[in-house]
Amino acid sequence: MGWDLPERHIQLEFNLVALRNTVAPSLSNLYQLDKLRKTADQDRILLRELLLKARQLNRCKLSVRRRLALSENLIGLFYAPAISLIALYSKDGGVPDTEARQESLDGIIETCSVLINSYKSLVHTLHSASSFRLAHSLPQFDVSVFRIFDLLRLKQKVKGIRYQQLSDAAWQTANTLIHMMLAAGRADQLMILMENKYIKGEQLKTMRVRDIYAELQISHRFQLLKWPVQWQVLLNYSIGLGDFKLGLLKDEDETQALLKSHTISYCYDSMPTRTSRSGTQSAPSLLLNWTKLEQKISADFAHVLRSKKNADPMQIAKHLTLLSAAERLAMAQLQFDTFPWQTEALTDLRQRLPDLRIFIGFSEVFHLLQHIASDGGWQGVGQRMSDLLARHSSALSEDDVGTIESAWFMQFQSATSLRLGTQETRYTKDMKIGEIAAYMLTQEDIRRPCLGVIKRIFRPKAGSVVIDIEKLSASAESVWLNKAPESKASLMDTTKFDRETAFPGIIGSDARHGRTLFLPNVYRVAEGSQLLLQRQSEVDTADVGNIISVTKGYTQTSLRLTTPVLKTYLELAPAA
């Protein structure tokens, strides 16, 4: 049956520590709670009780049949309320997390981990048994291995919307099990997913172990820490439909250098995959061929760009058609940008930034720039309430004794990016992926904010958050915009800038793109159109160029200023 030596030399070393006199958990109260659940609070109560039962299960010594039955029953009670809460908290997410969201999602992650451990003990017991026993227990073995991968898949999704990553131990388990199943010739066994087995009305869908392992690798490759929560849901939907393909190949020649489109996965390895061979690894290896996935991502981006010019919309990937035109382009660009392998900066400078100020979101940044341009008005630059709060935006921890400020630390800085870390509490500045940001690192920068975009959010541990900001511009200016009159005569004769029809914009500049215009995605300006720009001292005309970048929060286009309009244009329309 394919289980004779030498294939069985691959072992998953894992044992539960059973406690004396610990009895198997009774699930009767869980079934009662399951019948009564109608609200999110009732789902949380059920999941809290279920986690206690799962931990009790892992502390008692049971036969394979009994442990498998209890584990499957627990998953049957766990999956529906877990999916309900995941759907609730997949609508939005960023920094900070609410206490209810954090508690619920972390509880689901912990439950997945505990149940995985139960199934790992089953795999270890059966795989270490005699060939005769294993041959007669293959169905139980296949179910246990598949359920581990299914739970890892769910755990990865939940960690994604919490901006966390699968641990090294989780990847070590996944890499060991896929090599174990491939060696035994059982990686192509079709099994029913949890979502089909435990959710009523779901269309029956079967998958192979190799397919779920490929999903884990694809999700990791897309770097979910750089995705808005809502888009992660769409991406996972497309991955589940099989829109993205990954080839798993046997490593025939261990001395041959890897192709550019290939990576390598080693048995027992705690890294998901490697871009080059490891000289210290002697374990079995597996090649991952990313060629089809790379072609799919490039094709999606090209189809979205062509769709602006009346190309066939049916060629656009399914998940992209669910978005507006601006978000469709932004998501296609995000796919394209996150796919290449990127080396994460690990340098931790631990440079404290006591005077750091951060302003997040287009409206907040625009009003900051207006405030600075007016020299602060009656309050003075940096003296607004929002300015004072921005300086203390990391956290304020309150107790019975007093209030303590929590500091920001710079962990890394390069010419293009900035990495900041701090404690996370309910006082932490609201941040979401793709939002424009204005930041001032020191007190001297108070009149010269730099522009950036929230590129990545990562929670390495409870109560801690790390933010990556991609630098966009070392200077910024707020402007009011209007469409320019069609004729030059009308342009020169006009003496008023109509603020009723004007919309806000931000002008920045950098060495690579020159002068650029940032607009909220609610406003659309066609390439090649001409705008009127009302600045502090004059009104200019400007030509809009090509789109440079699109995120969930803004669109960045190139901009070319033309001849200034007559000074009479500075007579603004009276306020209504």
XYZ file of C-alpha atoms in Angstrom:
576
model
C 0.000 0.000 0.000
C 2.981 2.293 -0.284
C 3.745 2.378 3.428
C 6.702 -0.003 3.521
C 10.157 1.295 4.333
C 12.064 3.421 3.381
C 9.178 5.922 2.921
C 8.287 5.805 6.591
C 11.591 7.290 7.683
C 9.833 10.697 7.595
C 8.395 11.170 11.071
C 6.219 13.838 12.661
C 7.561 13.945 16.187
C 4.778 15.004 18.521
C 3.328 13.739 21.797
C 0.610 15.111 24.048
C 1.352 15.245 27.759
C -1.506 13.283 29.314
C -2.400 14.008 32.935
C -3.394 11.230 35.292
C -7.109 10.936 36.068
C -8.078 13.397 33.309
C -11.320 12.151 31.765
C -12.533 12.695 28.223
C -14.580 15.891 27.853
C -18.357 15.760 27.742
C -19.793 17.809 24.892
C -23.439 17.894 25.991
C -23.317 21.514 27.194
C -21.698 22.557 23.902
C -24.564 21.042 21.949
C -27.017 22.980 24.115
C -25.135 26.231 23.489
C -25.033 25.456 19.779
C -28.822 25.121 19.645
C -29.300 28.493 21.358
C -26.742 30.574 19.462
C -28.219 33.424 17.450
C -25.919 36.388 18.139
C -22.191 37.100 17.986
C -22.041 37.154 21.795
C -23.518 33.649 21.936
C -20.966 32.523 19.346
C -18.180 33.853 21.564
C -19.559 32.048 24.610
C -19.733 28.767 22.695
C -16.180 29.142 21.371
C -14.790 29.947 24.823
C -16.373 26.800 26.262
C -15.244 24.762 23.281
C -11.626 25.857 23.730
C -11.712 24.573 27.313
C -13.041 21.213 26.107
C -10.374 20.997 23.402
C -7.633 21.624 25.955
C -9.148 18.958 28.198
C -9.118 16.537 25.262
C -5.387 17.067 24.810
C -4.711 16.287 28.474
C -6.285 12.831 28.513
C -5.059 9.524 27.128
C -7.473 8.024 24.588
C -7.556 5.412 21.862
C -7.132 6.529 18.256
C -10.778 5.888 17.451
C -12.047 7.782 20.519
C -9.723 10.774 20.040
C -10.599 11.066 16.358
C -14.332 10.947 17.093
C -14.104 13.641 19.781
C -11.870 15.839 17.613
C -14.310 15.614 14.693
C -17.251 16.415 16.985
C -15.433 19.457 18.353
C -14.720 20.722 14.830
C -18.390 20.206 13.962
C -19.347 22.509 16.845
C -16.476 24.930 16.236
C -16.654 25.663 12.532
C -20.050 27.416 12.118
C -19.672 29.991 14.956
C -16.028 30.557 13.973
C -16.985 31.313 10.368
C -19.772 33.612 11.584
C -17.332 35.698 13.644
C -14.702 35.691 10.891
C -17.290 37.053 8.447
C -18.258 39.740 10.978
C -14.668 40.884 11.480
C -13.628 40.584 7.828
C -15.538 43.727 6.921
C -12.871 46.006 8.325
C -9.587 45.878 10.194
C -6.449 47.817 10.968
C -4.893 49.501 13.985
C -6.091 49.472 16.691
C -8.175 46.328 17.030
C -11.212 46.459 19.256
C -11.093 44.268 22.353
C -13.987 42.127 21.114
C -12.388 41.597 17.697
C -9.015 40.764 19.188
C -10.456 38.344 21.747
C -12.680 36.577 19.217
C -10.086 36.109 16.473
C -7.281 35.167 18.866
C -9.629 32.618 20.428
C -10.307 31.069 17.015
C -6.565 30.939 16.301
C -5.888 29.281 19.667
C -8.659 26.725 19.113
C -7.208 25.831 15.715
C -3.807 25.289 17.349
C -5.226 23.042 20.086
C -7.219 20.939 17.614
C -4.182 20.650 15.325
C -2.221 19.232 18.244
C -4.897 16.584 18.792
C -4.694 15.501 15.155
C -0.885 15.612 15.209
C -0.887 13.125 18.059
C -3.092 10.840 15.938
C -0.732 11.126 12.957
C 2.276 10.379 15.138
C 0.602 7.372 16.781
C -0.554 5.802 13.511
C 2.600 6.544 11.549
C 4.756 5.033 14.297
C 2.653 1.872 14.505
C 3.281 -1.417 12.746
C 2.686 -1.681 9.017
C -0.252 -4.000 9.661
C -1.991 -1.523 11.979
C -1.278 1.422 9.719
C -2.590 -0.410 6.671
C -5.881 -0.983 8.485
C -6.035 2.617 9.722
C -5.369 4.494 6.479
C -8.793 6.226 6.443
C -8.199 7.614 9.944
C -4.661 8.627 8.987
C -5.811 10.442 5.839
C -8.550 12.276 7.749
C -6.094 13.367 10.463
C -3.518 14.712 8.009
C -6.146 16.459 5.899
C -7.762 18.036 8.948
C -4.405 19.454 10.061
C -3.980 21.145 6.679
C -7.608 22.341 6.711
C -7.138 23.893 10.163
C -3.832 25.478 9.110
C -5.653 26.978 6.140
C -8.319 28.485 8.406
C -5.709 29.618 10.918
C -3.726 31.401 8.198
C -6.817 33.301 7.046
C -7.689 34.433 10.566
C -4.106 35.433 11.295
C -4.144 37.406 8.037
C -7.069 39.591 9.102
C -5.301 40.063 12.447
C -2.097 40.994 10.564
C -0.152 38.070 11.937
C 1.722 35.215 10.257
C 1.807 31.455 10.656
C 4.504 30.498 13.137
C 7.685 28.598 12.301
C 6.227 25.561 14.094
C 3.140 25.656 11.856
C 5.259 25.715 8.691
C 7.440 22.918 10.040
C 4.308 20.817 10.494
C 3.021 21.625 6.994
C 6.377 20.933 5.310
C 6.840 17.646 7.177
C 3.333 16.371 6.436
C 3.407 17.177 2.709
C 6.677 15.273 2.311
C 5.275 12.418 4.368
C 2.180 12.165 2.155
C 4.126 12.507 -1.084
C 6.553 9.785 -0.025
C 3.608 7.499 0.770
C 1.799 8.320 -2.461
C -1.266 9.670 -0.628
C -1.044 13.406 -1.375
C -3.739 13.053 -4.075
C -6.422 11.519 -1.837
C -9.671 13.511 -2.189
C -11.186 14.667 1.094
C -14.173 16.845 2.061
C -13.401 20.326 3.390
C -14.703 21.492 6.767
C -16.795 24.188 5.091
C -18.690 21.533 3.126
C -19.009 19.042 5.942
C -20.161 21.415 8.673
C -21.912 24.316 6.901
C -25.401 23.582 5.576
C -26.135 24.610 2.020
C -22.518 24.718 0.885
C -21.868 23.007 -2.429
C -19.905 19.805 -1.938
C -16.243 20.363 -2.685
C -13.323 17.995 -2.298
C -9.630 18.833 -2.256
C -6.315 17.066 -2.098
C -3.647 17.551 0.536
C -1.291 18.932 -2.105
C -3.918 21.533 -3.084
C -4.304 22.878 0.457
C -0.525 22.959 0.881
C -0.336 24.963 -2.351
C -2.960 27.385 -0.974
C -0.868 27.929 2.151
C 2.181 28.719 0.018
C 0.254 31.039 -2.331
C -1.272 33.031 0.545
C 2.176 33.397 2.098
C 3.628 34.554 -1.225
C 1.012 37.315 -1.521
C 2.154 38.789 1.833
C -1.244 39.283 3.493
C 0.312 41.762 5.930
C 0.221 44.254 3.044
C -3.456 43.722 2.157
C -6.558 45.553 3.416
C -8.753 43.102 5.312
C -11.643 43.275 2.831
C -9.321 42.483 -0.075
C -7.828 39.528 1.786
C -11.304 37.977 1.743
C -11.563 38.406 -2.031
C -8.051 37.061 -2.541
C -8.745 33.980 -0.406
C -11.967 33.473 -2.357
C -10.058 33.402 -5.648
C -7.351 31.143 -4.229
C -10.057 28.740 -3.046
C -11.639 28.726 -6.507
C -8.330 27.633 -7.958
C -7.794 30.842 -9.955
C -4.123 30.750 -8.943
C -2.035 27.700 -9.767
C 1.143 26.412 -8.124
C 3.055 23.378 -9.346
C 4.618 20.927 -6.876
C 7.506 19.024 -8.468
C 9.805 16.268 -7.304
C 13.370 17.480 -6.819
C 15.163 15.203 -9.275
C 18.645 16.739 -9.138
C 19.679 18.152 -5.776
C 22.876 19.632 -7.245
C 21.200 21.728 -9.917
C 20.687 25.452 -9.293
C 17.072 26.584 -8.964
C 15.328 28.261 -11.856
C 14.164 31.831 -11.303
C 10.528 30.694 -11.241
C 11.208 27.880 -8.736
C 11.596 27.784 -4.972
C 12.389 24.831 -2.739
C 10.653 23.401 0.326
C 12.530 21.088 2.680
C 11.028 18.478 4.954
C 11.188 19.527 8.645
C 11.977 23.115 7.569
C 10.425 25.946 9.589
C 10.639 28.310 6.606
C 7.717 28.149 4.140
C 10.016 27.943 1.134
C 13.485 29.072 0.046
C 14.639 30.878 -3.080
C 17.954 28.992 -3.169
C 19.240 25.635 -2.025
C 20.465 25.340 1.540
C 23.908 23.877 2.020
C 22.988 22.742 5.534
C 19.792 20.869 4.619
C 19.967 17.118 3.970
C 16.216 16.429 4.267
C 13.957 15.520 1.305
C 13.074 18.524 -0.840
C 10.201 19.634 -3.047
C 10.246 22.192 -5.864
C 7.524 24.819 -6.180
C 6.925 26.089 -9.713
C 5.452 29.625 -9.681
C 5.376 30.147 -13.478
C 1.595 29.858 -13.974
C 0.857 32.044 -10.988
C 3.230 34.740 -12.215
C 1.606 34.665 -15.646
C -1.861 34.910 -14.085
C -0.933 37.951 -11.997
C 0.644 39.733 -14.971
C -2.400 38.926 -17.110
C -4.798 40.263 -14.436
C -2.886 43.537 -14.246
C -2.789 43.865 -18.032
C -6.523 43.128 -18.404
C -7.433 45.727 -15.780
C -5.282 48.341 -17.489
C -6.837 47.479 -20.850
C -10.343 47.560 -19.391
C -9.928 51.325 -19.058
C -9.811 51.392 -22.837
C -12.959 49.289 -23.408
C -11.279 45.910 -23.380
C -13.398 42.803 -22.773
C -14.321 42.867 -19.041
C -14.874 39.101 -19.126
C -11.099 38.674 -19.242
C -10.725 40.212 -15.773
C -10.363 37.773 -12.882
C -13.571 37.071 -10.927
C -12.509 38.659 -7.645
C -11.488 41.889 -9.394
C -14.888 42.329 -11.064
C -16.475 42.732 -7.608
C -14.666 46.050 -7.062
C -15.077 49.586 -8.363
C -12.804 50.689 -11.214
C -10.314 52.444 -8.906
C -10.196 49.600 -6.369
C -9.931 47.036 -9.159
C -6.815 48.733 -10.459
C -5.448 49.121 -6.923
C -5.935 45.423 -6.099
C -4.450 44.275 -9.407
C -1.435 46.500 -8.746
C -1.153 45.162 -5.183
C -1.119 41.589 -6.498
C 1.586 42.537 -8.950
C 3.687 44.419 -6.369
C 3.540 41.838 -3.569
C 4.304 38.786 -5.715
C 8.091 39.302 -6.157
C 10.206 37.873 -3.348
C 11.194 40.650 -0.969
C 13.732 40.497 1.817
C 12.274 41.971 4.966
C 14.435 44.457 6.855
C 15.346 42.890 10.186
C 17.474 45.716 11.594
C 16.061 46.996 14.865
C 17.511 50.425 15.532
C 15.310 50.924 18.612
C 15.624 54.670 18.107
C 13.062 56.384 20.299
C 11.000 59.095 18.608
C 9.504 61.240 21.395
C 8.344 64.002 19.002
C 6.892 61.784 16.267
C 3.604 63.029 14.818
C 1.485 60.962 12.445
C -1.617 62.065 10.540
C -3.555 59.311 8.739
C -6.135 59.558 5.979
C -6.613 62.023 3.144
C -8.891 64.413 5.023
C -6.625 64.650 8.062
C -3.480 65.150 5.958
C -5.186 67.761 3.753
C -6.338 69.843 6.724
C -2.866 69.580 8.299
C -1.295 71.014 5.144
C -3.936 73.769 4.994
C -3.173 74.621 8.616
C 0.573 74.848 7.943
C 0.082 76.911 4.768
C -2.000 79.459 6.691
C 0.811 79.691 9.276
C -1.434 78.104 11.844
C -4.021 80.874 11.938
C -4.917 82.015 15.449
C -3.695 78.753 17.008
C -0.222 78.560 15.564
C 1.359 75.628 13.764
C 1.264 72.457 15.829
C -1.115 73.826 18.480
C -4.416 72.341 17.263
C -5.942 69.597 19.386
C -5.374 67.117 16.542
C -1.677 68.124 16.460
C -1.308 67.505 20.180
C -3.102 64.151 19.931
C -0.952 63.121 16.948
C 2.159 63.509 19.102
C 0.701 61.041 21.609
C -0.833 58.733 19.010
C 0.943 55.551 20.073
C -0.842 54.814 23.329
C -1.854 56.108 26.709
C -2.153 53.392 29.325
C -4.371 54.355 32.217
C -4.465 52.794 35.669
C -5.368 53.841 39.179
C -2.026 55.576 39.617
C -1.783 57.756 36.550
C -1.301 58.030 32.825
C 1.869 56.883 31.106
C 2.854 57.785 27.564
C 3.982 54.904 25.350
C 6.705 55.712 22.850
C 7.236 55.060 19.160
C 10.482 53.435 18.077
C 12.101 53.534 14.655
C 13.125 49.974 13.787
C 14.370 50.559 10.253
C 14.759 53.356 7.722
C 15.932 53.400 4.107
C 15.596 55.806 1.202
C 12.181 54.370 0.352
C 10.625 53.073 3.566
C 10.278 53.552 7.295
C 9.461 50.934 9.954
C 7.958 52.054 13.252
C 6.960 50.025 16.292
C 4.904 50.778 19.379
C 2.491 49.340 21.906
C -1.071 48.901 20.700
C -4.008 50.002 22.799
C -7.357 51.634 22.104
C -5.541 55.004 22.017
C -3.277 54.036 19.123
C -3.742 56.107 15.993
C -6.280 54.610 13.558
C -4.405 53.163 10.587
C -5.351 51.002 7.633
C -3.389 49.591 4.725
C -3.315 51.914 1.722
C -4.080 55.147 3.589
C -1.983 58.229 2.935
C 0.018 59.505 5.912
C 1.870 62.670 6.853
C 4.599 62.193 9.422
C 7.097 64.399 11.259
C 9.919 62.543 13.005
C 11.278 65.474 15.026
C 10.100 68.820 16.366
C 12.070 70.575 13.606
C 9.882 68.884 10.967
C 6.676 70.396 12.291
C 6.312 72.695 9.254
C 7.690 70.181 6.755
C 5.702 66.939 6.949
C 6.687 64.083 4.675
C 4.132 62.026 2.776
C 3.920 58.262 2.947
C 1.476 55.386 2.669
C 0.712 52.676 5.232
C 2.196 49.701 3.411
C 2.312 46.924 6.002
C 0.916 46.138 9.448
C 2.352 43.363 11.611
C 1.549 42.246 15.145
C 4.583 40.215 16.267
C 3.097 39.625 19.717
C 0.172 40.639 21.885
C 0.063 44.376 22.582
C 2.732 45.214 20.000
C 2.359 46.506 16.454
C 4.878 47.302 13.693
C 3.977 49.699 10.865
C 5.783 49.992 7.532
C 5.440 53.350 5.757
C 6.513 53.686 2.133
C 7.916 57.161 1.510
C 6.094 59.121 -1.184
C 7.317 62.700 -0.969
C 9.648 64.804 1.170
C 7.351 67.817 0.744
C 3.626 68.322 0.301
C 1.160 71.082 -0.531
C -2.626 71.152 -0.284
C -4.614 72.573 -3.225
C -8.211 73.045 -4.272
C -8.989 71.763 -7.751
C -11.505 72.578 -10.460
C -11.867 71.513 -14.034
C -10.434 74.207 -16.293
C -12.761 76.003 -18.780
C -12.578 74.552 -22.282
C -11.634 77.791 -24.058
C -8.624 79.961 -23.250
C -10.800 83.088 -23.537
C -13.090 81.815 -20.789
C -10.056 80.903 -18.722
C -8.551 84.396 -18.935
C -11.864 86.230 -18.449
C -12.871 84.317 -15.342
C -12.224 86.262 -12.158
C -13.523 83.822 -9.604
C -12.458 80.362 -8.509
C -15.654 78.422 -7.783
C -15.125 76.707 -4.403
C -18.580 75.129 -4.502
C -17.511 72.714 -7.231
C -13.865 72.445 -6.111
C -12.403 69.264 -4.662
C -9.280 68.732 -2.548
C -5.910 67.468 -3.718
C -2.363 67.150 -2.441
C 0.736 67.883 -4.513
C 3.978 66.103 -3.745
C 7.259 65.602 -5.523
C 10.038 63.036 -5.613
C 13.151 62.410 -7.668
C 11.643 59.503 -9.582
C 8.265 60.887 -10.695
C 8.699 64.642 -10.302
C 5.578 66.550 -9.314
C 2.581 64.304 -8.598
C -1.039 64.769 -7.569
C -2.793 62.713 -4.866
C -6.584 62.457 -4.995
C -9.101 60.521 -2.885
C -10.567 57.636 -4.868
C -14.021 59.213 -4.739
C -12.786 61.715 -7.339
C -11.861 60.627 -10.849
C -9.768 62.813 -13.186
C -9.119 61.518 -16.679
C -5.607 61.351 -18.047
C -4.857 64.390 -20.238
C -7.460 66.647 -18.607
C -6.623 70.183 -17.474
C -7.250 71.431 -13.953
C -7.284 74.730 -12.119
C -5.210 74.650 -8.925
C -6.001 77.215 -6.242
C -2.876 77.521 -4.088
C -2.077 79.966 -1.330
C -0.667 82.718 -3.520
C -2.022 82.061 -7.004
C -4.180 79.927 -9.223
C -2.383 77.782 -11.789
C -3.421 75.487 -14.578
C -2.052 71.975 -14.696
C -2.191 68.977 -17.023
C -2.969 65.574 -15.501
C -0.695 62.779 -16.687
C -0.711 59.030 -16.310
C -1.624 57.094 -13.166
C 1.455 56.238 -11.099
C -0.091 54.288 -8.254
C -3.475 53.384 -6.778
C -4.238 52.178 -3.257
C -7.464 51.668 -1.341
C -7.264 55.276 -0.114
C -5.957 57.416 -2.986
C -4.834 57.684 -6.613
C -1.448 59.175 -7.507
C -0.989 60.702 -10.964
C 1.753 62.700 -12.634
C 1.167 66.445 -12.875
C 2.606 69.223 -15.021
C 2.036 72.846 -14.033
C 1.467 75.260 -16.923
C 1.339 79.069 -17.152
C -0.174 80.746 -14.033
C -3.582 82.324 -14.517
C -4.095 86.089 -14.181
C -3.788 87.370 -10.637
C -7.464 88.453 -10.764
C -8.186 84.766 -10.356
C -7.256 85.107 -6.711
C -10.582 86.839 -6.062
C -12.282 83.769 -4.643
C -15.994 83.261 -4.729
C -17.574 84.423 -1.488
C -18.428 81.700 0.988
C -22.022 80.601 0.850
